[in-house]
Structures are given as C-alpha cells and as structure tokens.
PDB file of C-alpha atoms in Angstrom:
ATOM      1  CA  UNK N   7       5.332 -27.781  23.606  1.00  0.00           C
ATOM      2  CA  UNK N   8       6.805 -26.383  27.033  1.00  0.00           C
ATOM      3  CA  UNK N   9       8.297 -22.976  26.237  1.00  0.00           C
ATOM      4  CA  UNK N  10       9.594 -21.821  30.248  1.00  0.00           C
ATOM      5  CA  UNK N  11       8.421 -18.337  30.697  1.00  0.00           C
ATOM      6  CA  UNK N  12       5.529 -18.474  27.898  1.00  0.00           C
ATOM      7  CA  UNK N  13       2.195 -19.643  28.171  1.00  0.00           C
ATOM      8  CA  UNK N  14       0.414 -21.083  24.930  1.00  0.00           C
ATOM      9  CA  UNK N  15      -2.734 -19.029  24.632  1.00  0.00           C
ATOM     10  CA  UNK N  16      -4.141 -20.706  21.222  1.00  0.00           C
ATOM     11  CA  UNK N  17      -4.609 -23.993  20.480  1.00  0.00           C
ATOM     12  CA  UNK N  18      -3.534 -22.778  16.948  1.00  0.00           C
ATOM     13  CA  UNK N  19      -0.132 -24.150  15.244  1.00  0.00           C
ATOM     14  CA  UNK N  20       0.400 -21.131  12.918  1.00  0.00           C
ATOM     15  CA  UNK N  21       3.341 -20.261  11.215  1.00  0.00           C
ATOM     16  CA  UNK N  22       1.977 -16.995  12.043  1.00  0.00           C
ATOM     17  CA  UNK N  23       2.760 -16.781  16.027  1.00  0.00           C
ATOM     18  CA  UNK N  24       2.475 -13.695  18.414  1.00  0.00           C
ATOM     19  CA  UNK N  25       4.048 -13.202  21.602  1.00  0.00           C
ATOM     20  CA  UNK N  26       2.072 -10.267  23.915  1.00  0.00           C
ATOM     21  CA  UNK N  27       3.740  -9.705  27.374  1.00  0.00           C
ATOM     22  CA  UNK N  28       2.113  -8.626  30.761  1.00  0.00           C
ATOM     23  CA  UNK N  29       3.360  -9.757  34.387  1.00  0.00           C
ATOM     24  CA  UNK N  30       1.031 -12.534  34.695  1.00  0.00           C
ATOM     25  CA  UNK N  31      -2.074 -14.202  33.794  1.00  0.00           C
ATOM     26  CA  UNK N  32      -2.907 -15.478  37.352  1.00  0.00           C
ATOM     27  CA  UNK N  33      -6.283 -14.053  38.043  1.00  0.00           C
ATOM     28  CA  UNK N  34      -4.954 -11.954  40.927  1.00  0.00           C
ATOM     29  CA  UNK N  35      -7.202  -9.055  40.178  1.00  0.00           C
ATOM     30  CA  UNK N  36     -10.430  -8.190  38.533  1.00  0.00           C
ATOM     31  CA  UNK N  37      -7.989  -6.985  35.338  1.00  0.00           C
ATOM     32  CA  UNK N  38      -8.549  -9.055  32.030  1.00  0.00           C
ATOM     33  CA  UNK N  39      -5.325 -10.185  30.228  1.00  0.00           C
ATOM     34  CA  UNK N  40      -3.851 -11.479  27.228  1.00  0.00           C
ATOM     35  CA  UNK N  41      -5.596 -14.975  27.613  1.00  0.00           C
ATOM     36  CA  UNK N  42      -8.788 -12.890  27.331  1.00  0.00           C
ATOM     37  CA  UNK N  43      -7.402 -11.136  24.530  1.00  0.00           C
ATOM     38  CA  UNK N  44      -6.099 -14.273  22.553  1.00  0.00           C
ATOM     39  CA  UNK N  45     -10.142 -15.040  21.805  1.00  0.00           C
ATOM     40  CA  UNK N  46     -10.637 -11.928  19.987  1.00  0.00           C
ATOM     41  CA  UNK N  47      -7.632 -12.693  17.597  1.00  0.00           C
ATOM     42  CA  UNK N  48      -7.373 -14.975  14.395  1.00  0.00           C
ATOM     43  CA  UNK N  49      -8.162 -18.013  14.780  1.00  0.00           C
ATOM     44  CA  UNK N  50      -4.593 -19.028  13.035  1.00  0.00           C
ATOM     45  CA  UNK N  51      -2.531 -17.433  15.319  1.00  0.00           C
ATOM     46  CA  UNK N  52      -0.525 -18.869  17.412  1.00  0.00           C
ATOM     47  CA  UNK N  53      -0.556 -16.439  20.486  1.00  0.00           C
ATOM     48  CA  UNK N  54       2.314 -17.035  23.356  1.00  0.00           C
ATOM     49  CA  UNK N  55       1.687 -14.935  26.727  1.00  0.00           C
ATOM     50  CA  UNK N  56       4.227 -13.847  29.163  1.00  0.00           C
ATOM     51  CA  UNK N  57       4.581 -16.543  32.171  1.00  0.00           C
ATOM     52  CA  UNK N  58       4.950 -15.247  35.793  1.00  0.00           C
ATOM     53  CA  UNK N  59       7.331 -18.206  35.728  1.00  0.00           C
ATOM     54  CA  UNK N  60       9.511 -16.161  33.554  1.00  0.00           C
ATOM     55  CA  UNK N  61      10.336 -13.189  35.274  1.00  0.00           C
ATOM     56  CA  UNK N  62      13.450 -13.025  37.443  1.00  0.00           C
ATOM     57  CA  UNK N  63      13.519 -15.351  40.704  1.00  0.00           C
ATOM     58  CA  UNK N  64      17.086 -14.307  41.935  1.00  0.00           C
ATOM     59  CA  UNK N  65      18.817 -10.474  42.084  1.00  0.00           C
ATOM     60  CA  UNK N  66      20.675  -9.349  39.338  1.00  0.00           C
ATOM     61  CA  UNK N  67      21.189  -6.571  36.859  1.00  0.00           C
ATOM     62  CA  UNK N  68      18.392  -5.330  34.972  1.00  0.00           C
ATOM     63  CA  UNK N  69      19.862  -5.719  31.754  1.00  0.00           C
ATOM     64  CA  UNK N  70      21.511  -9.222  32.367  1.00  0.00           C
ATOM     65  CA  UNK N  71      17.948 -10.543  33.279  1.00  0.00           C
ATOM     66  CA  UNK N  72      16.607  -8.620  30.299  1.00  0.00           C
ATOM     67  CA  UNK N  73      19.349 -10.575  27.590  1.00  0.00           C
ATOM     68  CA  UNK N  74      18.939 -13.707  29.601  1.00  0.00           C
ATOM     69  CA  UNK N  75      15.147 -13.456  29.051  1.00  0.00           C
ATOM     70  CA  UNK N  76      15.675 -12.604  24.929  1.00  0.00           C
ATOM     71  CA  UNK N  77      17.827 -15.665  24.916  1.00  0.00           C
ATOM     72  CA  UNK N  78      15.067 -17.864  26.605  1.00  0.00           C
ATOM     73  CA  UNK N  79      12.458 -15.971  24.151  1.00  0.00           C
ATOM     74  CA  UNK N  80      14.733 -17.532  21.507  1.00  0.00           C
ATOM     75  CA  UNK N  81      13.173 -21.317  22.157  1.00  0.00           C
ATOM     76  CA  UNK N  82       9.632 -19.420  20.366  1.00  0.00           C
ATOM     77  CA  UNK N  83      11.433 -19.272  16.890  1.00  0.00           C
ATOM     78  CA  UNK N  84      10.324 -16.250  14.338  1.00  0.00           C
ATOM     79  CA  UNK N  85       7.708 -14.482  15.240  1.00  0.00           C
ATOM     80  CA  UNK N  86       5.113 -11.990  13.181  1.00  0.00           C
ATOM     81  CA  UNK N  87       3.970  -9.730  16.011  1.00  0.00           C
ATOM     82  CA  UNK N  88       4.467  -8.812  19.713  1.00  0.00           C
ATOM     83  CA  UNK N  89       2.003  -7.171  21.938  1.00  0.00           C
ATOM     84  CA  UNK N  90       2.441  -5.669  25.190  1.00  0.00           C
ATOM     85  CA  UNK N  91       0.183  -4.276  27.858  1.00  0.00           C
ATOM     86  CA  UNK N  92       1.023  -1.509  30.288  1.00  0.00           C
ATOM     87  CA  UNK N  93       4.659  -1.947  31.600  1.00  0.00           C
ATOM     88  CA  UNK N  94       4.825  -4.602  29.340  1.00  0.00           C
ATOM     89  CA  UNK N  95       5.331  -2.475  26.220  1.00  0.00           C
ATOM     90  CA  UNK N  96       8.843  -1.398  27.094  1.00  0.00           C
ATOM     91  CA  UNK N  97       9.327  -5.432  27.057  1.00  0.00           C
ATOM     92  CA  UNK N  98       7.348  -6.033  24.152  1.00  0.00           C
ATOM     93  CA  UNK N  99       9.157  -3.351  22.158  1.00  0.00           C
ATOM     94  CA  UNK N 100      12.280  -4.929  23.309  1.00  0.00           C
ATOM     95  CA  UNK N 101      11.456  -8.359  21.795  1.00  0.00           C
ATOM     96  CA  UNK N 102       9.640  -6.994  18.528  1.00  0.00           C
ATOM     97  CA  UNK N 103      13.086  -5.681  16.118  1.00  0.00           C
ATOM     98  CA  UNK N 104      11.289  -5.930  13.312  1.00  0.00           C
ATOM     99  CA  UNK N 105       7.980  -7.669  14.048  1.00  0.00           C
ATOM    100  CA  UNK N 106       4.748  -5.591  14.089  1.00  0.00           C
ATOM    101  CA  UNK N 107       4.184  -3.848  17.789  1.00  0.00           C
ATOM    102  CA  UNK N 108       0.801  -2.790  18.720  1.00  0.00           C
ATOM    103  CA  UNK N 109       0.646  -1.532  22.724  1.00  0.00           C
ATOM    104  CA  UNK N 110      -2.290  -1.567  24.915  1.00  0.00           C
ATOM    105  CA  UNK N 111      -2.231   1.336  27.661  1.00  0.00           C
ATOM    106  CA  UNK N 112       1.804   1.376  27.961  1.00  0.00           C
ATOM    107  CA  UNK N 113       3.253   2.913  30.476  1.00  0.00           C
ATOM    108  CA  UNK N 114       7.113   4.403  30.820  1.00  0.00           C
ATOM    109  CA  UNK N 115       8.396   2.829  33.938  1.00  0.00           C
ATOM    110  CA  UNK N 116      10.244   4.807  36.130  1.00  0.00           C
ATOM    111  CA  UNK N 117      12.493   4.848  39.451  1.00  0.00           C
ATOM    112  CA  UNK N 118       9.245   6.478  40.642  1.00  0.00           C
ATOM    113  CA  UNK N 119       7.085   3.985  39.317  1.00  0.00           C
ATOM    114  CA  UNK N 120       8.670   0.761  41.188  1.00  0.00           C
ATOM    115  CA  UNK N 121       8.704   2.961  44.115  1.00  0.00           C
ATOM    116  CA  UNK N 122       5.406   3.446  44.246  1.00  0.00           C
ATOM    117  CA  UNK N 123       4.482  -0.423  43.681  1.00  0.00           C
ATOM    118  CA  UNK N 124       6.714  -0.992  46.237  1.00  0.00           C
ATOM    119  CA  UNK N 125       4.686   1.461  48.796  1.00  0.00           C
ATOM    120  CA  UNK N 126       1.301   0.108  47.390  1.00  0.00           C
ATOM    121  CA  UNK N 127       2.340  -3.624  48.403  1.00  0.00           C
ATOM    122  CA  UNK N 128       3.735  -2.396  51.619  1.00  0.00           C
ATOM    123  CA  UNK N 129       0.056  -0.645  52.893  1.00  0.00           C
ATOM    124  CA  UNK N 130      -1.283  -4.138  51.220  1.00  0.00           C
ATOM    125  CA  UNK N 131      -0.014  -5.230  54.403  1.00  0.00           C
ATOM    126  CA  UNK N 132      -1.823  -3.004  56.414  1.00  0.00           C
ATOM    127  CA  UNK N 133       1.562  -1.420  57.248  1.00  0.00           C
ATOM    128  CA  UNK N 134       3.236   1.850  56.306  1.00  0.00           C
ATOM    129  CA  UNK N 135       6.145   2.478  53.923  1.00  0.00           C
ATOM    130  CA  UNK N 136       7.798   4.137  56.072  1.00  0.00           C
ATOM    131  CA  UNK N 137      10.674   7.088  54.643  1.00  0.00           C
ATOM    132  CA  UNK N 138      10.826   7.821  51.134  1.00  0.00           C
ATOM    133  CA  UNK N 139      11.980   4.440  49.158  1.00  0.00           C
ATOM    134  CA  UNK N 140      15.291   3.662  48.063  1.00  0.00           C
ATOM    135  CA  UNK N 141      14.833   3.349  44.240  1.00  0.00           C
ATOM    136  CA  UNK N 142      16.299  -0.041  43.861  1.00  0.00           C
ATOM    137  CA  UNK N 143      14.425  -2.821  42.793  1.00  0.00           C
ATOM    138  CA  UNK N 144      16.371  -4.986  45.087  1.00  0.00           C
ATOM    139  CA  UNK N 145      16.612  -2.815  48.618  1.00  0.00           C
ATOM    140  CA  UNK N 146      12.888  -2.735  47.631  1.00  0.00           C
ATOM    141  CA  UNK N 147      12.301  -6.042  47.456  1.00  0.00           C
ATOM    142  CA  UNK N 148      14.029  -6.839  50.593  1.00  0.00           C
ATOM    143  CA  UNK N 149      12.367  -4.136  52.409  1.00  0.00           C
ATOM    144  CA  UNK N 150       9.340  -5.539  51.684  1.00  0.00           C
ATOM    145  CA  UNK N 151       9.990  -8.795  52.757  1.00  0.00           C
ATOM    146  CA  UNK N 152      11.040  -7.636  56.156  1.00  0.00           C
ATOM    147  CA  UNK N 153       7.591  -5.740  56.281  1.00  0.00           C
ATOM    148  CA  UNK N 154       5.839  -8.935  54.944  1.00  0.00           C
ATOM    149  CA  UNK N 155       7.042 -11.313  57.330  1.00  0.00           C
ATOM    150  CA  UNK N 156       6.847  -9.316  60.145  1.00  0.00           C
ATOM    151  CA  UNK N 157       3.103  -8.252  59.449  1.00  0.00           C
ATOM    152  CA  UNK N 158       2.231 -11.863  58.416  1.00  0.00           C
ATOM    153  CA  UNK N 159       3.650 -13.008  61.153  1.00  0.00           C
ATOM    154  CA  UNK N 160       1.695 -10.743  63.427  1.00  0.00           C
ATOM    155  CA  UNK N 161      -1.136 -12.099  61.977  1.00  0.00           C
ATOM    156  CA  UNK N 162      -0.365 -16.052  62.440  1.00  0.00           C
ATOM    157  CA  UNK N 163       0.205 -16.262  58.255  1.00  0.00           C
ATOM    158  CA  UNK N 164       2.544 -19.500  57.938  1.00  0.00           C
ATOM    159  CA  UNK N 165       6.093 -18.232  56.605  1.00  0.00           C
ATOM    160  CA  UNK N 166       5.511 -20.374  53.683  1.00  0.00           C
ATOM    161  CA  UNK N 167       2.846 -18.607  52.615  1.00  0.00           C
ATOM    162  CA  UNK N 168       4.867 -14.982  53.727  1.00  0.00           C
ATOM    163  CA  UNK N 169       7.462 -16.401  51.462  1.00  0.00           C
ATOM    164  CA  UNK N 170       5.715 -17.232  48.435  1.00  0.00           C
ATOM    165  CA  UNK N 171       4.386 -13.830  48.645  1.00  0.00           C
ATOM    166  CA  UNK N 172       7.825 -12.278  49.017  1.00  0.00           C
ATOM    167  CA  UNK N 173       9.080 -13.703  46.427  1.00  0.00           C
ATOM    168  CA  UNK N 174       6.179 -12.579  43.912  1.00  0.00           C
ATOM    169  CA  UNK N 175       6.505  -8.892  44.738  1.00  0.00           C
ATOM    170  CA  UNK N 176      10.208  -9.092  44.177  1.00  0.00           C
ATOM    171  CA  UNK N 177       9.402 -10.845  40.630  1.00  0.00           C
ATOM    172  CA  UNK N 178       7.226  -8.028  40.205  1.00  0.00           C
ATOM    173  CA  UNK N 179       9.928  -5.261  41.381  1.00  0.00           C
ATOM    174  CA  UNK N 180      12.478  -7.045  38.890  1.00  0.00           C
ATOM    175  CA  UNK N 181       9.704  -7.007  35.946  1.00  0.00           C
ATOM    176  CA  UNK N 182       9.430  -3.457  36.349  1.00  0.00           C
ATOM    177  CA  UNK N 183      12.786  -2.660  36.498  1.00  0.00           C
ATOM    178  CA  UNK N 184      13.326  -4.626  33.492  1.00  0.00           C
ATOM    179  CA  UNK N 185      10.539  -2.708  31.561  1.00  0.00           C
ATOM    180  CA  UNK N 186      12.610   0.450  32.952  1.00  0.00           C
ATOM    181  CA  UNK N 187      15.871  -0.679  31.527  1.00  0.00           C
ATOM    182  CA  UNK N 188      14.106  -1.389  28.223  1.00  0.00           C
ATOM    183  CA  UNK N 189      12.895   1.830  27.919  1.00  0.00           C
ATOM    184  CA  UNK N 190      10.159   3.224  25.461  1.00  0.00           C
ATOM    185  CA  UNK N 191      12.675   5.218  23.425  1.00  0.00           C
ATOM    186  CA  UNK N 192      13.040   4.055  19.958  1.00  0.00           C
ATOM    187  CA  UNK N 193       9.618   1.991  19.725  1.00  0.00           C
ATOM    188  CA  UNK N 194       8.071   2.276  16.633  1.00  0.00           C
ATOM    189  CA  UNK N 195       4.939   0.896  17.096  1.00  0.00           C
ATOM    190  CA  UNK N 196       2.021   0.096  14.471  1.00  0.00           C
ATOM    191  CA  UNK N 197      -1.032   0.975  16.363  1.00  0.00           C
ATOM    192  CA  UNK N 198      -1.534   2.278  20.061  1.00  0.00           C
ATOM    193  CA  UNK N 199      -4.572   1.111  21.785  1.00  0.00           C
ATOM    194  CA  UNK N 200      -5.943   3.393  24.590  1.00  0.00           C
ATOM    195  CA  UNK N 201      -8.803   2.555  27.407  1.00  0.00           C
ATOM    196  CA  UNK N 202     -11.102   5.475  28.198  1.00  0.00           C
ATOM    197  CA  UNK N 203      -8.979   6.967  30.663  1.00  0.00           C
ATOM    198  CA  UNK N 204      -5.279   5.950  29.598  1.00  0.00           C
ATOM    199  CA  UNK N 205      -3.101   9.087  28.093  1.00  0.00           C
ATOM    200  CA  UNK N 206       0.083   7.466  26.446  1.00  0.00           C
ATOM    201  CA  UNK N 207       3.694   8.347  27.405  1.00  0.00           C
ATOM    202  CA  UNK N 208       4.312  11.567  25.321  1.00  0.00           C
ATOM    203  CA  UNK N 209       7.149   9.340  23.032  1.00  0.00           C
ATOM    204  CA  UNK N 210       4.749   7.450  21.698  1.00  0.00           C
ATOM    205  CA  UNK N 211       2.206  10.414  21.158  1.00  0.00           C
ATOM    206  CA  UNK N 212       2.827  10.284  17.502  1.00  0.00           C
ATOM    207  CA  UNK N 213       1.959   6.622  16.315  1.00  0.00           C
ATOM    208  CA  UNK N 214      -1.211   5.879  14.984  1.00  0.00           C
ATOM    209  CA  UNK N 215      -3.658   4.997  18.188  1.00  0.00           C
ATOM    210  CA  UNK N 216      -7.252   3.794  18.882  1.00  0.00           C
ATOM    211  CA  UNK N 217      -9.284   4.743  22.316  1.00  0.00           C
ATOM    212  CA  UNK N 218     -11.745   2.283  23.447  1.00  0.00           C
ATOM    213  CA  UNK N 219     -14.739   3.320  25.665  1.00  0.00           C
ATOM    214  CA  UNK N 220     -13.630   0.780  28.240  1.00  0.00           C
ATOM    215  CA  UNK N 221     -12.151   0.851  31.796  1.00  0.00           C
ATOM    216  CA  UNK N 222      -8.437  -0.172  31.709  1.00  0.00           C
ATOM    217  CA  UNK N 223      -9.726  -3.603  33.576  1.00  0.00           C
ATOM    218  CA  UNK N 224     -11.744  -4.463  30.617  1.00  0.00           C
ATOM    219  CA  UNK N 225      -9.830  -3.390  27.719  1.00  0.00           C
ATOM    220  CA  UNK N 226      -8.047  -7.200  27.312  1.00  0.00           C
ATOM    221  CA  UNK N 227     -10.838  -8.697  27.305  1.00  0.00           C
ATOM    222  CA  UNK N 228     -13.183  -6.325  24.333  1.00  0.00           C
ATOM    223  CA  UNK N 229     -13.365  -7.737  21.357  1.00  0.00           C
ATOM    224  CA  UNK N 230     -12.670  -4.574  19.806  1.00  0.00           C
ATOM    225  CA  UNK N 231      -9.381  -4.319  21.239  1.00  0.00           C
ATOM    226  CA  UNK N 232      -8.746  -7.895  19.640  1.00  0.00           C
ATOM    227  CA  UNK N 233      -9.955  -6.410  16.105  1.00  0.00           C
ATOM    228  CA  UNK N 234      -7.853  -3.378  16.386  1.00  0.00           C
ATOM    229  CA  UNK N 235      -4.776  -5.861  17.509  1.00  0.00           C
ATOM    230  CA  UNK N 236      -5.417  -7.898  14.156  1.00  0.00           C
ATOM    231  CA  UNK N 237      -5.540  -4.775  12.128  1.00  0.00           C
ATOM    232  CA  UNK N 238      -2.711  -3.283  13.626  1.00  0.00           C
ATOM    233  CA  UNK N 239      -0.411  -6.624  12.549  1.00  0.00           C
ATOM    234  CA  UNK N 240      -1.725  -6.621   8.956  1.00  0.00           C
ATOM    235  CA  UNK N 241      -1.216  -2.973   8.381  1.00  0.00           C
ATOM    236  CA  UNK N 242       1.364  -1.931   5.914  1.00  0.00           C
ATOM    237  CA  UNK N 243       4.126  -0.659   8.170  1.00  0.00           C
ATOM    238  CA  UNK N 244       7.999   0.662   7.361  1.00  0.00           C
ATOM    239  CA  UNK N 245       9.460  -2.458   9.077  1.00  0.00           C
ATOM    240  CA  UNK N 246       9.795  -5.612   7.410  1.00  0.00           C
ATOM    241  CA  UNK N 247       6.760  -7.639   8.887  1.00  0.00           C
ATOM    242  CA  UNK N 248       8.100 -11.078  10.632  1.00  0.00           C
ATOM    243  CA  UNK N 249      11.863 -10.490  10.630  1.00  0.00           C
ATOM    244  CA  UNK N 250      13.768 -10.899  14.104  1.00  0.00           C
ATOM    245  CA  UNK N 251      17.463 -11.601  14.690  1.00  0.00           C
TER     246      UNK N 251
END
C-alpha cells in the first residue's frame, strides 16, 4: 500500500500501527533514523515513517500545509502511537490526540531556529549569509536559492542539479516552520528519550524521560532506544491509548 508522504518501515500488517516523523530517511548524513529504529520495535507493529515526499513543495501558510498534511495522514487509518525525533516532535505531537507520544531529542523550533538552518545551508555553499535573516521560511528559501544558483553556477553545477537542491532546503525551511506552528505546548507525552548530550525544551521537563549514553547520531539506531519506545507505548498513561479523531 502507497500512503504519499509515509514510508512503510515494517513488513508487519498490525492492527497495531505507529507513525514516527523526522524530515527524511535519505541517508544524507551520518544520523540514524526511524528506519533504523523500526528494527528495535515489535515485530507486530506496523511502523509508518515520515516521507521527504511529504513535506511542502509549494509556499504557503504554515498552518494550511500543517491541516493539509493531517488530512493526507488520514489515508493511515487509527493509529496506537506516534513518535517523533528532534523537530519532529512538535509534528508528532500534532498527529498523536490521543495516541501514545514518546519523543526522541525534541527540539522547540523557533524563528531563530529556521534562521539558523537557513545560514548553515548558505556557508554549505561556501558562501556567506550575508545580514541578519529575514525570519520567513519563504524569503529564506528564496534567498537561498539565489545564493545556490549563483555559487553552483560558479562552480559549473548543472541548474538541474542547483534546482533539486533548492527545492530540498525550501522543503526543509517549510518542515521547520511547520514544527514551529505546531508548537510543543500542550504535548503530553509518555516517555522522553534523551542522547548523552540532548537537554529537552524546559515544557517538556516534567514527563517521564530516559538518557541514553549515545551521541545524538546514534540514538535511532540503539536498540535501547527501540526498547524504551516499546515501553513507553504500553505504559499505562491518562489518555485513552489508540483513539484519534
């Protein structure tokens, strides 16, 4: 089954399915993801991952892309459990209502947050941000597309290739402003699992949390974070366990 935006992570056909949300699982980086996650998790569960595919191609309010993208999440019927990773757990928390939430090294998203992604891809380039940012994902994105093409371009890159770049740090801007416009306020989640390093927004201080002895990289991919996932769904918890609208 072709879900657009999800990924199928399990070969499991559970009634018991999970949906855990990152930007991507292209292997861009040396960072594990959910994929690497999903093999540390019951072997029942069916576990759907957030698609690059799914994130916003076009401009458009933050909060129209984020109902649009609840309405597409729709096609994945009820689910027991949502997971989300870094900037991810704004979006996970969004999807969850009622389903168990357990985070993995989340992160409040700010204006100042997309900026600084947007300066980071910008010296990617081997170029310089220039002035402080305008904290729109949008002016961002086409800021950085000016940059791209005109460093690329310097550099005998094909445009194609300029573009298809362009257009996945503007996905990425869009993602994060999403996760910004979702917000951390109000999340309830069952368990909080922290790398070595990772201090969690001061919201979520209270909820019950796990640290790992891992690097952030690595923390997907330990099987203890899988076990402590697991646990985390199956622990009693004041919301009624599978219910979403």
């Amino acid at each position: 089954m072709a879900i657009g935006g999800w990924r199928l992570l399990s070969s499991a056909s559970s009634a018991r399915t999970v949906v855990a949300v990152d930007f991507t699982l292209a292997k861009v980086r040396a960072q594990a993801n959910f994929g690497d996650l999903a093999r540390h998790l019951p072997e029942d569960w069916a576990v759907w991952g957030s698609d690059e595919t799914g994130w916003p191609a076009a401009p458009g309010d933050a909060h129209e892309h984020l109902a649009a993208w609840r309405e597409r999440t729709a096609a994945l019927g009820n689910f027991h459990a949502a997971l989300g990773f870094c900037a991810g757990a704004a979006l996970a928390g969004f999807l969850a209502r009622d389903a168990r939430l357990v985070l993995f090294d989340p992160v409040l998203v700010s204006t100042r947050t997309i900026a600084e992604h947007y300066a980071g891809a910008v010296r990617r380039l081997g170029a310089e941000p220039g002035s402080e940012p305008d904290d729109d994902a949008e002016a961002l994105a086409g800021r950085y597309a000016v940059a791209a093409r005109t460093a690329l371009g310097e550099q005998g890159v094909p445009d194609s290739i300029a573009a298809e770049l362009c257009g996945r740090v503007a996905a990425n801007l869009r993602y994060l402003d999403m996760a910004r416009a979702a917000g951390l306020d109000g999340l309830e989640p069952d368990l909080v699992v922290l790398s070595r390093d990772h201090e969690p927004p001061a919201t979520l201080a209270r909820f019950p949390r796990l640290r790992l002895d891992v690097p952030q990289e690595r923390l997907l991919a330990d099987p203890a974070a899988g076990r402590a996932a697991a646990a985390g769904c199956s622990a009693v918890s004041g919301r009624a366990a599978g219910a979403r609208p």
